[in-house]
Short mmCIF file of C-alpha atoms in Angstrom, two decimals:
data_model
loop_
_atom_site.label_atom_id
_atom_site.label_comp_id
_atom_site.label_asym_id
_atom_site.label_seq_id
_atom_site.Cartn_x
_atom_site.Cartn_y
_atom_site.Cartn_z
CA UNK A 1 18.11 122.27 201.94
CA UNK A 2 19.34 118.74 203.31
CA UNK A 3 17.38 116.80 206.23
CA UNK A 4 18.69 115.85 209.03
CA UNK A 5 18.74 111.99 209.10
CA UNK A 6 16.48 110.43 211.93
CA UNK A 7 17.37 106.91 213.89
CA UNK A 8 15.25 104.68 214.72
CA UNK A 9 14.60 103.66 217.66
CA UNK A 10 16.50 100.52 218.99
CA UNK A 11 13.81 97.35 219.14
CA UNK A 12 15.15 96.43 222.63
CA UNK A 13 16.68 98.88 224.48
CA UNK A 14 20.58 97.86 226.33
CA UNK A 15 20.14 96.59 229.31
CA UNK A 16 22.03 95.43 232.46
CA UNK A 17 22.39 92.06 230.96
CA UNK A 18 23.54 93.35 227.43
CA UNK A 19 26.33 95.29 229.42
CA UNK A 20 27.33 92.19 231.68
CA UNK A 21 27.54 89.73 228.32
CA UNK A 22 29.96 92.25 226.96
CA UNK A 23 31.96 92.03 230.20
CA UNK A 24 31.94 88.73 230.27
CA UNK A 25 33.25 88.25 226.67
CA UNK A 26 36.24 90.34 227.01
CA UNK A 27 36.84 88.42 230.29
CA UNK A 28 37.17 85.64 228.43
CA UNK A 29 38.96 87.15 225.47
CA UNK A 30 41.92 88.63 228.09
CA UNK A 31 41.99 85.06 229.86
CA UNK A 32 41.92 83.88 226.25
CA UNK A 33 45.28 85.70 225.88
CA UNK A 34 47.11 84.75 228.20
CA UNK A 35 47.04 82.35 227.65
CA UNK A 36 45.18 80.75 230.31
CA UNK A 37 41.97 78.28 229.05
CA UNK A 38 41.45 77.34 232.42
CA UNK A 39 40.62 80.70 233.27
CA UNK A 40 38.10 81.33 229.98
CA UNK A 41 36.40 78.11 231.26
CA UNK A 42 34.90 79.91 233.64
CA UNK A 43 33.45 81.86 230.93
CA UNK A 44 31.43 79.24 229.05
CA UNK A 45 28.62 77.29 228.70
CA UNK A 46 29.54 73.16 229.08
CA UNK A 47 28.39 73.01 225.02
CA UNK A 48 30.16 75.81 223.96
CA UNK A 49 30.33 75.81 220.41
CA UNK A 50 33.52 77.50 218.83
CA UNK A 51 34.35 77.56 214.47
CA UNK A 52 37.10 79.16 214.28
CA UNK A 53 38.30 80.74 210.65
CA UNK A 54 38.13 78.22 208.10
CA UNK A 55 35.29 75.86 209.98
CA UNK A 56 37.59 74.46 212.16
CA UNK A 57 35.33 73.08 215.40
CA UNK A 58 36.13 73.14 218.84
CA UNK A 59 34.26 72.50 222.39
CA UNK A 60 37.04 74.07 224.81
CA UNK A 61 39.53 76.79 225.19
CA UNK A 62 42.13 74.60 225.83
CA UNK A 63 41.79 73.40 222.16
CA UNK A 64 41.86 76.69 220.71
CA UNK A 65 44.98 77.70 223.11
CA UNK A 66 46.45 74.66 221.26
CA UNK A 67 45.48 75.84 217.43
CA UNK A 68 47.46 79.26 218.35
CA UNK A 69 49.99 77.37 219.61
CA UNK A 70 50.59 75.74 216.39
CA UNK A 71 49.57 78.88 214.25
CA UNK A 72 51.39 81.55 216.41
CA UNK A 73 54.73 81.58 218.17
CA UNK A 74 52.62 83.71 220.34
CA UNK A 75 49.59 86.28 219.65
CA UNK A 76 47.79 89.13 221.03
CA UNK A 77 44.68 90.97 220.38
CA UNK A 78 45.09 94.69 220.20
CA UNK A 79 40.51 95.06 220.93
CA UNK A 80 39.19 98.05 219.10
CA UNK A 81 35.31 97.57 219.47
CA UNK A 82 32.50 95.61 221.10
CA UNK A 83 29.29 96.06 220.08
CA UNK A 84 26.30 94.06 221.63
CA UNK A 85 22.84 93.20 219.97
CA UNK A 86 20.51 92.34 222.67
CA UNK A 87 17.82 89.46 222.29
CA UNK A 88 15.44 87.31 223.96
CA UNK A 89 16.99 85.33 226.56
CA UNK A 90 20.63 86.20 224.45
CA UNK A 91 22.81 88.24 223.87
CA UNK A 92 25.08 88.61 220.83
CA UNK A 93 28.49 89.96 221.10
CA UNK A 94 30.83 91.03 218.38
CA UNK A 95 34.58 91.75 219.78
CA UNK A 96 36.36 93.60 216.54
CA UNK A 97 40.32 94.55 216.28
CA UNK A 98 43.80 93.46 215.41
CA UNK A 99 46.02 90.67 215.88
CA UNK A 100 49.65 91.20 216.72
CA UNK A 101 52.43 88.91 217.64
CA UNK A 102 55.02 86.60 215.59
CA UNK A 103 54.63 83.47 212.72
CA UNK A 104 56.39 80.28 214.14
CA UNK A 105 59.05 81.80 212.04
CA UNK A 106 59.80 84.96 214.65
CA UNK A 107 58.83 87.15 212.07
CA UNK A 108 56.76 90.01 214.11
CA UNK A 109 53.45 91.05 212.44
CA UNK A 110 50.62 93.86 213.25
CA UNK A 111 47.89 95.03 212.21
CA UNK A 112 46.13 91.57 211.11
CA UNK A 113 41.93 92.27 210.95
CA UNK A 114 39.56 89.74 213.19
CA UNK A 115 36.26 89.80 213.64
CA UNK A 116 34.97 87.73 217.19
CA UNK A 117 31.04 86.93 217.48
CA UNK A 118 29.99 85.46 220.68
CA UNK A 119 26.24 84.37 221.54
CA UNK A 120 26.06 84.47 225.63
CA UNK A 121 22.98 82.75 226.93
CA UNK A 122 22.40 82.45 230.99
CA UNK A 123 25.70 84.52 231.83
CA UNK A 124 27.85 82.10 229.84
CA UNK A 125 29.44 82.08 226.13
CA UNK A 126 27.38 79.48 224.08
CA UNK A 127 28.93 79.89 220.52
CA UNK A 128 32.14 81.79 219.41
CA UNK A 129 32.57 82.28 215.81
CA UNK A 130 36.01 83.92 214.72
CA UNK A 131 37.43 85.06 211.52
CA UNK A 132 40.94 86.81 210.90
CA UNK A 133 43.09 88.05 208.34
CA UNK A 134 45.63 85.19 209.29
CA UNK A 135 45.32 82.98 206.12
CA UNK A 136 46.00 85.83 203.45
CA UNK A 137 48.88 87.28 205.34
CA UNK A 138 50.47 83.65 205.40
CA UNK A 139 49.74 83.42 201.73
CA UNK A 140 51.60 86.81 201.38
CA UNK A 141 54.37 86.05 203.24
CA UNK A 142 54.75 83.22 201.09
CA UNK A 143 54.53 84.64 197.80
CA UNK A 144 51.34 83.23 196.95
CA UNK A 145 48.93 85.51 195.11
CA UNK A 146 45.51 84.18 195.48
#
């Protein structure tokens, strides 16, 4: 006869403050869409720290809002998921989902994997880290088997 599995229990439990770091990520996500990076200022920490896919660095959301811009004729986040992982004195924040919009092209596209990871410190996003399927659906598009 099978066992039933048994969790652990969770080293910190969620708090208040695990719950308002999620709220403020997807604050800043939504502003992020807009797009409006004066808005997702609000958001961060003065040394925010952002890599996004393919270690490119950036301090602001106006910089990122500018990478899209270039990437993107324009781009949406379809946001499956957030899961938290409380800490001491942090919080981390993982925002998972889809991307959806058009290439510079016009061509439409769906369904295109990221993965978000904030660290929010203080009430404020610290670090963003962001990876996406963007880069192997632009090799597809273009033929390129890699």
């Amino acid at each position: 006869m099978a066992q039933a599995a048994t969790l652990a229990a969770p080293l910190t439990a969620p708090t208040g403050e695990t719950a308002e770091a999620a709220h403020i990520v997807e604050k800043f996500l939504v502003a992020s869409m807009v797009p409006d990076p004066q808005t997702a200022a609000l958001y961060i920490s003065p040394d925010l720290k952002i890599t996004f896919t393919g270690g490119r660095k950036y301090g602001h959301p106006r910089e990122t809002t500018a990478f899209n811009a270039s990437r993107y004729k324009w781009v949406k986040k379809k946001m499956e998921r957030t899961d938290v992982v409380p800490g001491r004195d942090e919080t981390i924040v993982y925002n998972l989902g889809t991307l959806y919009g058009e290439w510079p092209d016009g061509t439409p596209f769906e369904g295109n994997r990221y993965v978000d990871r904030f660290l929010v410190r203080g009430g404020k996003i610290v670090q963003m880290d962001v990876w996406n399927d963007s880069a192997e659906r632009l090799l597809t598009k273009n033929g390129i088997v890699a």
